[in-house]
Tab-separated table of C-alpha atoms and ligand atoms in Angstrom:
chain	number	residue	atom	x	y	z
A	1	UNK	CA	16.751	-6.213	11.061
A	2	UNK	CA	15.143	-3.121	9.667
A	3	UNK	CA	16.319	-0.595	6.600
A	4	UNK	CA	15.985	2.407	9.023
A	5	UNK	CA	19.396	3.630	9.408
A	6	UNK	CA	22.058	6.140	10.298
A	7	UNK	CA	24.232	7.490	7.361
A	8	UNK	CA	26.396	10.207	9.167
A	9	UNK	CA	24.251	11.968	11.136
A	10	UNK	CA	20.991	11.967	9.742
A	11	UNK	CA	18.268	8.340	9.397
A	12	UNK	CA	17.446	7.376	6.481
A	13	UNK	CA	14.537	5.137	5.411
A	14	UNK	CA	16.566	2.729	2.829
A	15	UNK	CA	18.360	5.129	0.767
A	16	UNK	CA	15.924	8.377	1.182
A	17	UNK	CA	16.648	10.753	3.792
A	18	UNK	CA	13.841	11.117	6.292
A	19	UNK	CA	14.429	14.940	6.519
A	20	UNK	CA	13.508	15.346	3.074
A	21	UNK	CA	10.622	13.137	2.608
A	22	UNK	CA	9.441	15.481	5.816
A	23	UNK	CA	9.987	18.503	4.283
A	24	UNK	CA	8.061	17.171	1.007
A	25	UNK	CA	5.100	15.867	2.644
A	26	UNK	CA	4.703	17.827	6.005
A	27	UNK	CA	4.973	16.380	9.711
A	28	UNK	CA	3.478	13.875	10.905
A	29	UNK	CA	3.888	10.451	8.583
A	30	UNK	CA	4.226	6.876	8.873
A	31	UNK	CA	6.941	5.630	7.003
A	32	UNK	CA	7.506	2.054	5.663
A	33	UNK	CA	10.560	0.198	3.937
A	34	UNK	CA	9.456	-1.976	1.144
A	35	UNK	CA	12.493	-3.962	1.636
A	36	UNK	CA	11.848	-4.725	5.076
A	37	UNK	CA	8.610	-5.619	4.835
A	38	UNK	CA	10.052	-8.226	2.108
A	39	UNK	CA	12.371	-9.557	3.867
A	40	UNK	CA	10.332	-10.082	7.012
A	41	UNK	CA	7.919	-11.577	4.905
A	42	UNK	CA	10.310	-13.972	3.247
A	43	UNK	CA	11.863	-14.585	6.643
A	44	UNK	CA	8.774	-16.038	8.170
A	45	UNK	CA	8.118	-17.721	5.120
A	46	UNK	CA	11.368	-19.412	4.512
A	47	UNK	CA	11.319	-20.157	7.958
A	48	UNK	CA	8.777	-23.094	7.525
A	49	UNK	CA	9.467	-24.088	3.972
A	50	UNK	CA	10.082	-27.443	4.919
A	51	UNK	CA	6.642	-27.789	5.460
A	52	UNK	CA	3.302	-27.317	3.243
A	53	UNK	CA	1.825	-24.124	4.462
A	54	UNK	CA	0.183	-20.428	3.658
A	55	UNK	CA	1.264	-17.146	5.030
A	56	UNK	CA	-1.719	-15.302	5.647
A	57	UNK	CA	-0.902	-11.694	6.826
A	58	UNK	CA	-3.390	-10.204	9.604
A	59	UNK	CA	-4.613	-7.083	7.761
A	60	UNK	CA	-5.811	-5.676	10.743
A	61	UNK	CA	-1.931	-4.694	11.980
A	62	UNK	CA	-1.445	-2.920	8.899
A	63	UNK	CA	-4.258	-2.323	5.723
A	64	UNK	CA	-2.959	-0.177	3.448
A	65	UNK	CA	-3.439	-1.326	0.334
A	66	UNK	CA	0.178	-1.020	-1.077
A	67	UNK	CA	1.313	-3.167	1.709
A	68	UNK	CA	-0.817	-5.680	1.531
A	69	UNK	CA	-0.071	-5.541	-2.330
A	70	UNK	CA	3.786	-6.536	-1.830
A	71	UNK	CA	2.625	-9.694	0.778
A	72	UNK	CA	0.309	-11.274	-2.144
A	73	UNK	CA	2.831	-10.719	-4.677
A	74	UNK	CA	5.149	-12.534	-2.333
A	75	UNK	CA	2.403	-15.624	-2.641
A	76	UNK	CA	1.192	-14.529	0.320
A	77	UNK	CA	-2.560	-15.249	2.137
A	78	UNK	CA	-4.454	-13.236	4.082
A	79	UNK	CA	-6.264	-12.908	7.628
A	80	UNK	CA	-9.180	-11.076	7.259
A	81	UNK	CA	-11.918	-9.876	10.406
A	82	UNK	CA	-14.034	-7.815	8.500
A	83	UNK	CA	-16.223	-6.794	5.297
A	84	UNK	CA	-13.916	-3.884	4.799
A	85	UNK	CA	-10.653	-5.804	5.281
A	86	UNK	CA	-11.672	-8.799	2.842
A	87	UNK	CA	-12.741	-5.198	0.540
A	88	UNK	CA	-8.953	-3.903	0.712
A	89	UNK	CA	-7.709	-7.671	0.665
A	90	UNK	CA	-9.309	-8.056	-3.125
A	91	UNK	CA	-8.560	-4.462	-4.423
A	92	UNK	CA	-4.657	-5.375	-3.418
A	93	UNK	CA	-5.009	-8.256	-5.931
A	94	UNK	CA	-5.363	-11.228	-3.210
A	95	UNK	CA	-6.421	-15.222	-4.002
A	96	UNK	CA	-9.453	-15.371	-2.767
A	97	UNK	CA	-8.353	-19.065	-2.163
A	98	UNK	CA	-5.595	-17.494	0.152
A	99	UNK	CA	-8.087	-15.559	2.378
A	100	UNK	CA	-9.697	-16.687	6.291
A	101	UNK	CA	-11.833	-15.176	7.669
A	102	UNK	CA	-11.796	-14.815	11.622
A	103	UNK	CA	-13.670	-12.563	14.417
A	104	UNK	CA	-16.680	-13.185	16.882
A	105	UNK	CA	-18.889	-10.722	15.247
A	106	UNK	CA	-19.616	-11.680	11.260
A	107	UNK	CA	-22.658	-10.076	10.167
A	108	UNK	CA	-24.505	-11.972	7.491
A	109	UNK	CA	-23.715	-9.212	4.818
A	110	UNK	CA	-20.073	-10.383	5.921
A	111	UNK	CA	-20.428	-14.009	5.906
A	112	UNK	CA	-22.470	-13.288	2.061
A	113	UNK	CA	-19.896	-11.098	0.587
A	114	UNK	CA	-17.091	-13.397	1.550
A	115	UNK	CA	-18.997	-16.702	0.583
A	116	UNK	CA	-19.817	-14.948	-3.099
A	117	UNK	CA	-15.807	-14.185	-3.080
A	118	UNK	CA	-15.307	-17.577	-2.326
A	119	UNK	CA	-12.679	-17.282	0.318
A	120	UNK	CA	-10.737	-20.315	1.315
A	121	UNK	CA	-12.461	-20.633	4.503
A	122	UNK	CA	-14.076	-18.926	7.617
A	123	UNK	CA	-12.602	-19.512	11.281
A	124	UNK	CA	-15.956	-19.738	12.988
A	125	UNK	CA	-16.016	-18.538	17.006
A	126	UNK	CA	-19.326	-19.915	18.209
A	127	UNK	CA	-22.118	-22.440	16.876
A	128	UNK	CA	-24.834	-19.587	16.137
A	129	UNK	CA	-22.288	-18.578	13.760
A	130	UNK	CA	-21.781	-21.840	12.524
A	131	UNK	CA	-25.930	-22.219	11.623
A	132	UNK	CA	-25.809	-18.579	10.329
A	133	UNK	CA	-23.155	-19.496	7.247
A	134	UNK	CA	-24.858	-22.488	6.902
A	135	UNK	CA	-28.229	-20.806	6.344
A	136	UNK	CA	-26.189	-17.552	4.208
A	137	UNK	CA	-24.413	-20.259	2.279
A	138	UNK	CA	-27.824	-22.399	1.836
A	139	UNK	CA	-29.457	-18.964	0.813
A	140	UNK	CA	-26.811	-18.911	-2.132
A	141	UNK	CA	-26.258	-22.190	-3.293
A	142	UNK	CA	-22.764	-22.886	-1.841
A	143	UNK	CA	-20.811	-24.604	0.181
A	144	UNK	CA	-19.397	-23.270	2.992
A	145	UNK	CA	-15.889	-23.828	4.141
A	146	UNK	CA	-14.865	-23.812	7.887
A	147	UNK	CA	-12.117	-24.163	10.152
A	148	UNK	CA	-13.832	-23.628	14.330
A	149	UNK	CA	-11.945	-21.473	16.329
A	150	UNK	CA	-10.510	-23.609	19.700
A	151	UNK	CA	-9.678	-21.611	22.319
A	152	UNK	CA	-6.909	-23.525	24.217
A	153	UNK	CA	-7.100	-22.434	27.451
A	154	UNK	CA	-3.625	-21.290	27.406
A	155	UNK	CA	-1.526	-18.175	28.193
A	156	UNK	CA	0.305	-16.109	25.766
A	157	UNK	CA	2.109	-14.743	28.570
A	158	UNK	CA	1.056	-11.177	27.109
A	159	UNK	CA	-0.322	-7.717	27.861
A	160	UNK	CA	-3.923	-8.689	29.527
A	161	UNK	CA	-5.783	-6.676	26.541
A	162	UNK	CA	-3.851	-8.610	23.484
A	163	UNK	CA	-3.982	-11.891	25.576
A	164	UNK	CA	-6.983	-14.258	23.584
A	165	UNK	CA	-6.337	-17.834	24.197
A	166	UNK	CA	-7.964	-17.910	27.949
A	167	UNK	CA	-11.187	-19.840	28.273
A	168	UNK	CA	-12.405	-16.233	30.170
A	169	UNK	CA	-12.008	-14.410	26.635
A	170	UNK	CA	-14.784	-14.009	24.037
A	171	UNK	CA	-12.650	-15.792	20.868
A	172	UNK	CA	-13.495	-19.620	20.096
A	173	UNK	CA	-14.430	-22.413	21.588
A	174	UNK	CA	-13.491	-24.600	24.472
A	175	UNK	CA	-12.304	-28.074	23.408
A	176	UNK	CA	-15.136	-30.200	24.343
A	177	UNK	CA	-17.538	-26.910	22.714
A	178	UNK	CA	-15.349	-27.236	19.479
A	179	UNK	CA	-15.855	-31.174	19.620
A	180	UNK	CA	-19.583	-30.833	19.620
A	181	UNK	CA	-19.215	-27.856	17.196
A	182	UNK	CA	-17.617	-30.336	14.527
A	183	UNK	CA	-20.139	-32.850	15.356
A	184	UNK	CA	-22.585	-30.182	14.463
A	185	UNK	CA	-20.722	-28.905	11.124
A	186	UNK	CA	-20.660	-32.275	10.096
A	187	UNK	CA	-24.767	-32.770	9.661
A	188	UNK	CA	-25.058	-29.067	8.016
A	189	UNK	CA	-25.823	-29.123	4.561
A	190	UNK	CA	-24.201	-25.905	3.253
A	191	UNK	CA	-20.879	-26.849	5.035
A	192	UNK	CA	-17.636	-28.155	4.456
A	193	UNK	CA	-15.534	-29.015	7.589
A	194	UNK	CA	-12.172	-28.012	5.962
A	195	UNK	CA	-9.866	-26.873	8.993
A	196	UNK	CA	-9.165	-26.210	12.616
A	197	UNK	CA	-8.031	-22.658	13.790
A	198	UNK	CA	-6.575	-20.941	16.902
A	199	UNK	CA	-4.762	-17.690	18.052
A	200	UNK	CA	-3.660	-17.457	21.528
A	201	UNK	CA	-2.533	-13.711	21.323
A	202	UNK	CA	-0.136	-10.951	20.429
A	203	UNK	CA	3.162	-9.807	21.066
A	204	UNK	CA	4.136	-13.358	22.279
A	205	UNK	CA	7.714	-13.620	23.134
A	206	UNK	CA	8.627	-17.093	24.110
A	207	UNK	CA	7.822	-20.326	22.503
A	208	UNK	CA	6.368	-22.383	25.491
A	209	UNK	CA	2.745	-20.777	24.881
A	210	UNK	CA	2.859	-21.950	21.272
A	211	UNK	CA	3.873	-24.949	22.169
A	212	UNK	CA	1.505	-25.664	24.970
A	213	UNK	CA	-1.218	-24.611	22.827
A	214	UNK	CA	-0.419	-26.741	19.695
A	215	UNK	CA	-0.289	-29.880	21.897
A	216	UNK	CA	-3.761	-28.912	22.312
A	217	UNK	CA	-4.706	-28.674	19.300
A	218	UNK	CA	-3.234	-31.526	18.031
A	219	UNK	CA	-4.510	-34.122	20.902
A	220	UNK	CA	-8.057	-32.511	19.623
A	221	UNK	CA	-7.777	-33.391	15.448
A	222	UNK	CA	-6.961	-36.500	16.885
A	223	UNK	CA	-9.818	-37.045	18.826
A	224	UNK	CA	-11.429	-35.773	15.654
A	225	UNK	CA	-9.803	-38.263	13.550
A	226	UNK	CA	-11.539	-41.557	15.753
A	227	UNK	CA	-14.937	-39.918	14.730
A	228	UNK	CA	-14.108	-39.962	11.060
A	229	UNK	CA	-13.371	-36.212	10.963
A	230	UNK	CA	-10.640	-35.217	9.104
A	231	UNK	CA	-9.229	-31.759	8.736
A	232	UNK	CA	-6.671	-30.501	6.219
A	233	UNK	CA	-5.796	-27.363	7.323
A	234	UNK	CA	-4.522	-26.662	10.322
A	235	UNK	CA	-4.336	-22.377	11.083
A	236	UNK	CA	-1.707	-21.728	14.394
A	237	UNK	CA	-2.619	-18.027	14.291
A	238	UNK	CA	-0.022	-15.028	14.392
A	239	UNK	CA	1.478	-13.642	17.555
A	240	UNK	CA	4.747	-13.637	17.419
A	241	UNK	CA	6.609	-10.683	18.692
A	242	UNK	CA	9.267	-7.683	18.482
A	243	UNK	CA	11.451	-6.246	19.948
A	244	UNK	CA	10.310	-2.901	20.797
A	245	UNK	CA	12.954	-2.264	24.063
A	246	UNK	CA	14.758	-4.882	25.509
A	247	UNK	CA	12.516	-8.309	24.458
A	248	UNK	CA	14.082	-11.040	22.296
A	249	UNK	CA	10.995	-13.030	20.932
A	250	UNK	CA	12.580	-15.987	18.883
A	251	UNK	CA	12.829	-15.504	15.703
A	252	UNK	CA	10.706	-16.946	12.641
A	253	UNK	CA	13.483	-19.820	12.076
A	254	UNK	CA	13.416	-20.784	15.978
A	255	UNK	CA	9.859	-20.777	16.274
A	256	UNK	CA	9.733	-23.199	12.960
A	257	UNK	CA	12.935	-25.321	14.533
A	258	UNK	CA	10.539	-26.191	17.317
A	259	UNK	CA	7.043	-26.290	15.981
A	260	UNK	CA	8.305	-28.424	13.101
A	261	UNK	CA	8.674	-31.551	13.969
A	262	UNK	CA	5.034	-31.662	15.622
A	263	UNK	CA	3.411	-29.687	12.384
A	264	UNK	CA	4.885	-32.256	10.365
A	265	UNK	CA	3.190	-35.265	11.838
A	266	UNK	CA	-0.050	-33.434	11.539
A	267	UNK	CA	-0.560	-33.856	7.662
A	268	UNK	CA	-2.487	-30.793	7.345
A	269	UNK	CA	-1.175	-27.729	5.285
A	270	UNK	CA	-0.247	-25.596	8.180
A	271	UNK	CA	-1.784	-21.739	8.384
A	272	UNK	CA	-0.273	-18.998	9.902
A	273	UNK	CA	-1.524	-15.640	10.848
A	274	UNK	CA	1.346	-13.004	11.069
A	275	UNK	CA	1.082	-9.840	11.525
A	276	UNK	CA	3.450	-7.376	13.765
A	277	UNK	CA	6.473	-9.558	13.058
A	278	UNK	CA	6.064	-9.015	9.647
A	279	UNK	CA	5.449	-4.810	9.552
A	280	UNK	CA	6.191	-3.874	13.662
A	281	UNK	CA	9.383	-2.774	12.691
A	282	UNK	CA	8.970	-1.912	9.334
A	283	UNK	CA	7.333	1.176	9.816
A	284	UNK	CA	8.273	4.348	11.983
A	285	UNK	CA	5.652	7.317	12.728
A	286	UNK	CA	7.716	10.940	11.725
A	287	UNK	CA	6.581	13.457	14.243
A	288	UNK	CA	7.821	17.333	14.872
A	289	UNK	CA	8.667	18.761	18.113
A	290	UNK	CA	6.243	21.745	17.989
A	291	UNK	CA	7.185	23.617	21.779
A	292	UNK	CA	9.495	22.141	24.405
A	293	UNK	CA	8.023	22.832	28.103
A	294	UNK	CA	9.330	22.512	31.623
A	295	UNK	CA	6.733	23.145	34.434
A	296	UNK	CA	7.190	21.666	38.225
A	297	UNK	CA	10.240	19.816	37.654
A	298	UNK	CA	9.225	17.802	34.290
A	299	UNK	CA	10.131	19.144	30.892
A	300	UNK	CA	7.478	17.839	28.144
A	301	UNK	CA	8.363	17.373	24.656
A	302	UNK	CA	5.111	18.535	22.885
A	303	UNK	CA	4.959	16.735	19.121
A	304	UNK	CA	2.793	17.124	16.364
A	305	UNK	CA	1.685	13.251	16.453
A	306	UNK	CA	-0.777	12.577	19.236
A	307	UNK	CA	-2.621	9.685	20.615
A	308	UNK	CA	-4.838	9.403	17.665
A	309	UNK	CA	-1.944	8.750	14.998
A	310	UNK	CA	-0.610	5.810	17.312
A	311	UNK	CA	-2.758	5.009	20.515
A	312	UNK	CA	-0.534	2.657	21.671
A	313	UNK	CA	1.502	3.815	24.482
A	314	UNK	CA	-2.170	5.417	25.897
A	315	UNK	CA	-3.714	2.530	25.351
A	316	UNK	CA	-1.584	-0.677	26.553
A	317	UNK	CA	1.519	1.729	27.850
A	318	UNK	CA	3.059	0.318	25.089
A	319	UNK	CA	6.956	1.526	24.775
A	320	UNK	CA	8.403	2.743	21.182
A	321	UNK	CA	11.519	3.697	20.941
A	322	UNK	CA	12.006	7.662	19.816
A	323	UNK	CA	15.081	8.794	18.138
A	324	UNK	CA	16.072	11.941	16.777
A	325	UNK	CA	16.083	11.875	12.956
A	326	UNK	CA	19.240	14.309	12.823
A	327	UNK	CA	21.132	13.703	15.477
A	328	UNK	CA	23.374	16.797	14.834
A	329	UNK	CA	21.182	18.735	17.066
A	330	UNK	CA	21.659	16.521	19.983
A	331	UNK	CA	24.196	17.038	22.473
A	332	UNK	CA	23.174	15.935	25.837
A	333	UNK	CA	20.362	14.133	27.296
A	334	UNK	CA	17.508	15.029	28.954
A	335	UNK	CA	14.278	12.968	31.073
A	336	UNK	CA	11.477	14.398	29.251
A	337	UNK	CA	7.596	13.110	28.483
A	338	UNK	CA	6.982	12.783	24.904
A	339	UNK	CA	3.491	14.413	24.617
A	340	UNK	CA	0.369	14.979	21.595
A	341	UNK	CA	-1.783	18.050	21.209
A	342	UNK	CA	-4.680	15.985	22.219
A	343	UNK	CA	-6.758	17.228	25.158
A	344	UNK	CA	-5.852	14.293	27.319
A	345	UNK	CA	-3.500	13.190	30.205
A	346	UNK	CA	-3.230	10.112	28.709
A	347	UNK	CA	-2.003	11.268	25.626
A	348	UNK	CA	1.145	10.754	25.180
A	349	UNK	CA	3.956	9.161	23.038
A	350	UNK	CA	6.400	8.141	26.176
A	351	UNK	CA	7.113	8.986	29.871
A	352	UNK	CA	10.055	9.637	31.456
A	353	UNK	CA	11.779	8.995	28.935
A	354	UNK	CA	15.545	9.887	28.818
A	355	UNK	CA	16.273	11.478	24.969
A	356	UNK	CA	18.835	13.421	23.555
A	357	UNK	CA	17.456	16.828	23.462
A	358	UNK	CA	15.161	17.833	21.044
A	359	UNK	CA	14.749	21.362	20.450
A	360	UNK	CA	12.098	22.578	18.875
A	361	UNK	CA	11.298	21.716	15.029
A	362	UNK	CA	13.127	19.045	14.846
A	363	UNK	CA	12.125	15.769	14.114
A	364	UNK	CA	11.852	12.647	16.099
A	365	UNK	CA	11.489	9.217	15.004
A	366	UNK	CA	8.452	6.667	17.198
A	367	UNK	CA	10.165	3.400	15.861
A	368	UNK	CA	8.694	0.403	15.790
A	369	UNK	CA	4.714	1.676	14.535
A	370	UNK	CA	4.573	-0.020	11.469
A	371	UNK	CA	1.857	-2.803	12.949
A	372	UNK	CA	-1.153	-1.260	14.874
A	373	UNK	CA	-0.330	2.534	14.078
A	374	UNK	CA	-2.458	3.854	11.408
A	375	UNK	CA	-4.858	0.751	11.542
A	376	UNK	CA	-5.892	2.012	15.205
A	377	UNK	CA	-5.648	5.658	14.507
A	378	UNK	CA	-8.643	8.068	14.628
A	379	UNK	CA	-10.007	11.465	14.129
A	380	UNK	CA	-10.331	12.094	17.242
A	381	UNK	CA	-10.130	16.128	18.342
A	382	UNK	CA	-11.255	16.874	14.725
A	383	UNK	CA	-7.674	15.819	13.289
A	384	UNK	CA	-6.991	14.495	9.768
A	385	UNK	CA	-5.121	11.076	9.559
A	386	UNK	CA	-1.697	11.311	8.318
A	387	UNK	CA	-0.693	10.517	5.300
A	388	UNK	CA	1.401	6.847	4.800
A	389	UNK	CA	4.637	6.672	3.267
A	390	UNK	CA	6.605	3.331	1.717
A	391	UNK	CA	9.904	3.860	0.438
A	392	UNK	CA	11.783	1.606	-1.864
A	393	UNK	CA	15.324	1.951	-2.762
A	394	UNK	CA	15.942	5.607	-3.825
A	395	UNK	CA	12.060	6.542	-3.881
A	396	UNK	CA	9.328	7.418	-1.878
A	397	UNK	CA	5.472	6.942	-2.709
A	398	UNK	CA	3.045	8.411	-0.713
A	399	UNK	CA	0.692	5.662	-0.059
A	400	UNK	CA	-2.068	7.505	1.224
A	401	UNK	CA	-2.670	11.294	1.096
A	402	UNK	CA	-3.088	13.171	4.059
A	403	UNK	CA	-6.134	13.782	4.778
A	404	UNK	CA	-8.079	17.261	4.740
A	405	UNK	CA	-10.768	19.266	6.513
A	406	UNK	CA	-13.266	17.900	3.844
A	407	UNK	CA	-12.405	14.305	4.625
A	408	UNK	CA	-13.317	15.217	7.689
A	409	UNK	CA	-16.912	15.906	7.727
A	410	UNK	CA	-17.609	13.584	4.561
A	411	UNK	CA	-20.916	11.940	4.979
A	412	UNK	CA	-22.256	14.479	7.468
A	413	UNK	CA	-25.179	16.018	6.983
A	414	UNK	CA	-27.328	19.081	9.265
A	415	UNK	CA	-30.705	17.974	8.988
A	416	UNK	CA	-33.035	20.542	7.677
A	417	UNK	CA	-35.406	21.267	10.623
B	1	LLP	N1	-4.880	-13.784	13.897
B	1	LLP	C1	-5.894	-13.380	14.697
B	1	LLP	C2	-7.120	-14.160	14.744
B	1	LLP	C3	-5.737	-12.203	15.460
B	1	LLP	O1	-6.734	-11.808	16.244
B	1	LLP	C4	-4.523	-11.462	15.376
B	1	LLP	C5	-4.351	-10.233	16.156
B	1	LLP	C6	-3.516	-11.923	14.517
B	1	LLP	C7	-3.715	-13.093	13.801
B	1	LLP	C8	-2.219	-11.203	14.329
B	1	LLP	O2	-1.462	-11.159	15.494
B	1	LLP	P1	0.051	-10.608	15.458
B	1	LLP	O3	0.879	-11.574	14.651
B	1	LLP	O4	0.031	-9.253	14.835
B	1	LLP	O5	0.450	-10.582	16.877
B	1	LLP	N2	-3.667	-3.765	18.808
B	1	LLP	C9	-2.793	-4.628	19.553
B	1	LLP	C10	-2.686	-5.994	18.943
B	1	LLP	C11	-4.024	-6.695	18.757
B	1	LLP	C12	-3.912	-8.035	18.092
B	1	LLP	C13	-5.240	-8.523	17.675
B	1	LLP	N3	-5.217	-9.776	16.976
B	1	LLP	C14	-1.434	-3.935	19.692
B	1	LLP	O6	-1.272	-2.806	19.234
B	1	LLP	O7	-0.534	-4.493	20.303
C-alpha cells in the first residue's frame, strides 16, 4: 500500500495535491510519502519481530539524507557500499554500531574512514580484502569486524543485471573460498570474525531463492561451528520485490512466516538488507508532457523527465507504471511511447504503452521510482538533477533543491595554457 492517491479527480501525495506542489517547484520532481516510507519500514520490521535482528536499509536505492533520517529514527541500520554513502549515513544521525559495509571494491581510504567510525562490521568479498582491513585496521590500532560475503551459487530468478548470487558474478565467495577465508580471518591479528553475509539479488519475487540460499548458508556456519568458529550475526541481504505491473512478491510477513523457523535455530541476530521494498513504491517521479508527436504510425509522448532522472526502463527495460496526475483531461486512450529530451533511442520512459491521453502540459505520474531513481540519475546532456520532494501529512519539504547551471560545472576548471 502506498499514500499516492485519487481524491476526485486529481492524485494526491498524502494530503497535498501533486498539481500544486508542481506548480510550486517546477516539473520534473521525485516525490516521496513520509508515511509510506514508515509504514514499509515498520512492515518489514514487524514482520520479523519474533526474532533478534537489525534492519539495515541499502542506501544505495535511495540516499537522500531526509530519508535515510526517518529509517534511523525508526531504530533502523544501514547498508552502506561506499565512502560517500557511510558520509550521508552519519550526517542522517545513524549508529555507527547499526552500519555494514558491503561492495567488491573498498579502497583503503574506505576501509580507514569506516574503521575510525567504528561501524558494526564490514561484509568482505574476497581475501585481498580481507589482508587489506587487517593491515588498515593494524595501521590504526583496531580491531576489525567482519562478516565474508558467500556467494551461494543460487538464482534469484531476476533480471540478468540485478541477479548476484551466481558463482559467475563478481560478489563473494564460493563456499569452500569462504571456508578457507574464515580459516584465514581467524589467524589475523587486527580481526574479529563477527558474522556471515550474503545477497543473492534484487527485485526477487518468490521465496524459493531465499530459501535455497539460506539452506546454504546455514549448512556452512555449521561447518564453521565443528572448527570452533562461531558467528553471531548472520546478514540475509535485501532483495525483496514490488510490484511494479502485474508481480506479487510475498510480502514482508510471508517471507518472515517462512524464513522463521530456520533463522530461529541459527542463534545469530539476523541482518537484513532492504532496500526497494522499503522506498520502490514510496516515491513517484512528476514529469510534464512538453509536445505530443505522431510520425509513421506511432504517436510519442515527449516529457520533461528523461533517461537521466530515472534510467531504468533504458537500462533493464524496466516497466513503471504512468498515470495522469489530473485525470480530468483524459478521455480516451491512446498507444503512445513515453519519451525524454535526451539525444538517445533508448531514452525513454515506456513503449507502447496504452495511456489515457495526455495532452500537452499536463502532468504524468512514473510510479513506482522511489528506489533506484535519483540514486542512478545523472547529468548527462548537460541537465541539472531534479529536485526531491517528501511530503508528510498536509506539507511538503523540498528535500533537495534543484539543481542549477552552476552546479553544473562546479569543480571545473580551463587550464590556463
Ligand atoms: N544488499 C546488497 C549487498 C546489495 O547489493 C543490494 C542491492 C541490496 C542489499 C538491496 O537490494 P534491494 O532490497 O533494494 O533489492 N539498480 C537496480 C538494483 C540494483 C541492486 C543492487 N544491490 C534496479 O534499479 O533495479
Amino acid at each position: 500500500m502506498h499514500d499516492f492517491q485519487y481524491k476526485g479527480d486529481e492524485l494526491y501525495c498524502e494530503d497535498v495535491s501533486v498539481k500544486k506542489i508542481a506548480k510550486e517547484v517546477g516539473t520534473p520532481f521525485y516525490l516521496y510519502s513520509y508515511n509510506t516510507l514508515k509504514n514499509h519500514f515498520r512492515a518489514f520490521d514487524s514482520a520479523f519481530a519474533g526474532i533478534p535482528h537489525l534492519v539495515c536499509f541499502a542506501v544505495k536505492s535511495n540516499s537522500n539524507i531526509a530519508l535515510l533520517k526517518i529509517f534511523a529514527e525508526e531504530g533502523g541500520g544501514f547498508d552502506i557500499v561506499s565512502g560517500g554513502e557511510l558520509y550521508r549515513a552519519l550526517l542522517a544521525g545513524a549508529d555507527p554500531q547499526k552500519i555494514v559495509y558491503a561492495g567488491v571494491g573498498k579502497t583503503r581510504e574506505e576501509i580507514r574512514y569506516a574503521l575510525k567510525s567504528n561501524i558494526l562490521m564490514f561484509n568482505v568479498e574476497s581475501t585481498q580484502e580481507l589482508f587489506a582491513i587487517d593491515e588498515v585496521a593494524g595501521e590504526i590500532g583496531v580491531k576489525a569486524r567482519v562478516a565474508l560475503r558467500v556467494n551461494p551459487d543460487i538464482d534469484a530468478k531476476t533480471h540478468p543485471y540485478i541477479s548476484t548470487g551466481l558463482k559467475t558474478h563478481k560478489f563473494g565467495m564460493s563456499t569452500k573460498d569462504a571456508l578457507e577465508g574464515y580459516r584465514i580471518a581467524r589467524s589475523l591479528e587486527n580481526i574479529e570474525v563477527t558474522g556471515i553475509h550474503k545477497h543473492i539479488g534484487s527485485q526477487i519475487t518468490q521465496i524459493s531463492p531465499f530459501m535455497d540460499a539460506l539452506e546454504r548458508i546455514v549448512a556452512l556456519i555449521d561447518i564453521l561451528k565443528n572448527e570452533n568458529l562461531n558467528v553471531r550475526y548472520l546478514n540475509i541481504g535485501g532483495g525483496l520485490g514490488i510490484t511494479y505491473k502485474d508481480e506479487s512478491p510475498p510480502y514482508p510477513k510471508e517471507l518472515a512466516a517462512e524464513l522463521s523457523p530456520v533463522l530461529k535455530g541459527i542463534h545469530c541476530t539476523i541482518i537484513f538488507e532492504p532496500g526497494r521494498v522499503i522506498v520502490g513504491n514510496a516515491g513517484i517521479l512528476v514529469t510534464r508532457v512538453l509536445y505530443t508527436k505522431r510520425s509513421e504510425g506511432k504517436t510519442f509522448l515527449i516529457v520533461d523527465a528523461g533517461m537521466n532522472d530515472l534510467v531504468r526502463p533504458s537500462f533493464y527495460g524496466s516497466y513503471h507504471s504512468i498515470l495522469p496526475v489530473d485525470k480530468n483531461s483524459n478521455s480516451h486512450k491512446i498507444v503512445a511511447d513515453v519519451v525524454g529530451p535526451i539525444c538517445e533511442s533508448g531514452d525513454f520512459l515506456a513503449k507502447d504503452r496504452v495511456l489515457p491521453e495526455l495532452k500537452k502540459e499536463s502532468l504524468a505520474a512514473i510510479m513506482s521510482a522511489g528506489a533506484y531513481g535519483f540514486t542512478m540519475s545523472s547529468n548527462y546532456n548537460s541537465r541539472p538533477r531534479v529536485p526531491e520532494i517528501l511530503v508528510r501529512d498536509k506539507e511538503f519539504y523540498i528535500i533537495r533543491k534543484r539543481e542549477s547551471y552552476e552546479d553544473l560545472v562546479r569543480g571545473e576548471e580551463i587550464p590556463l595554457f
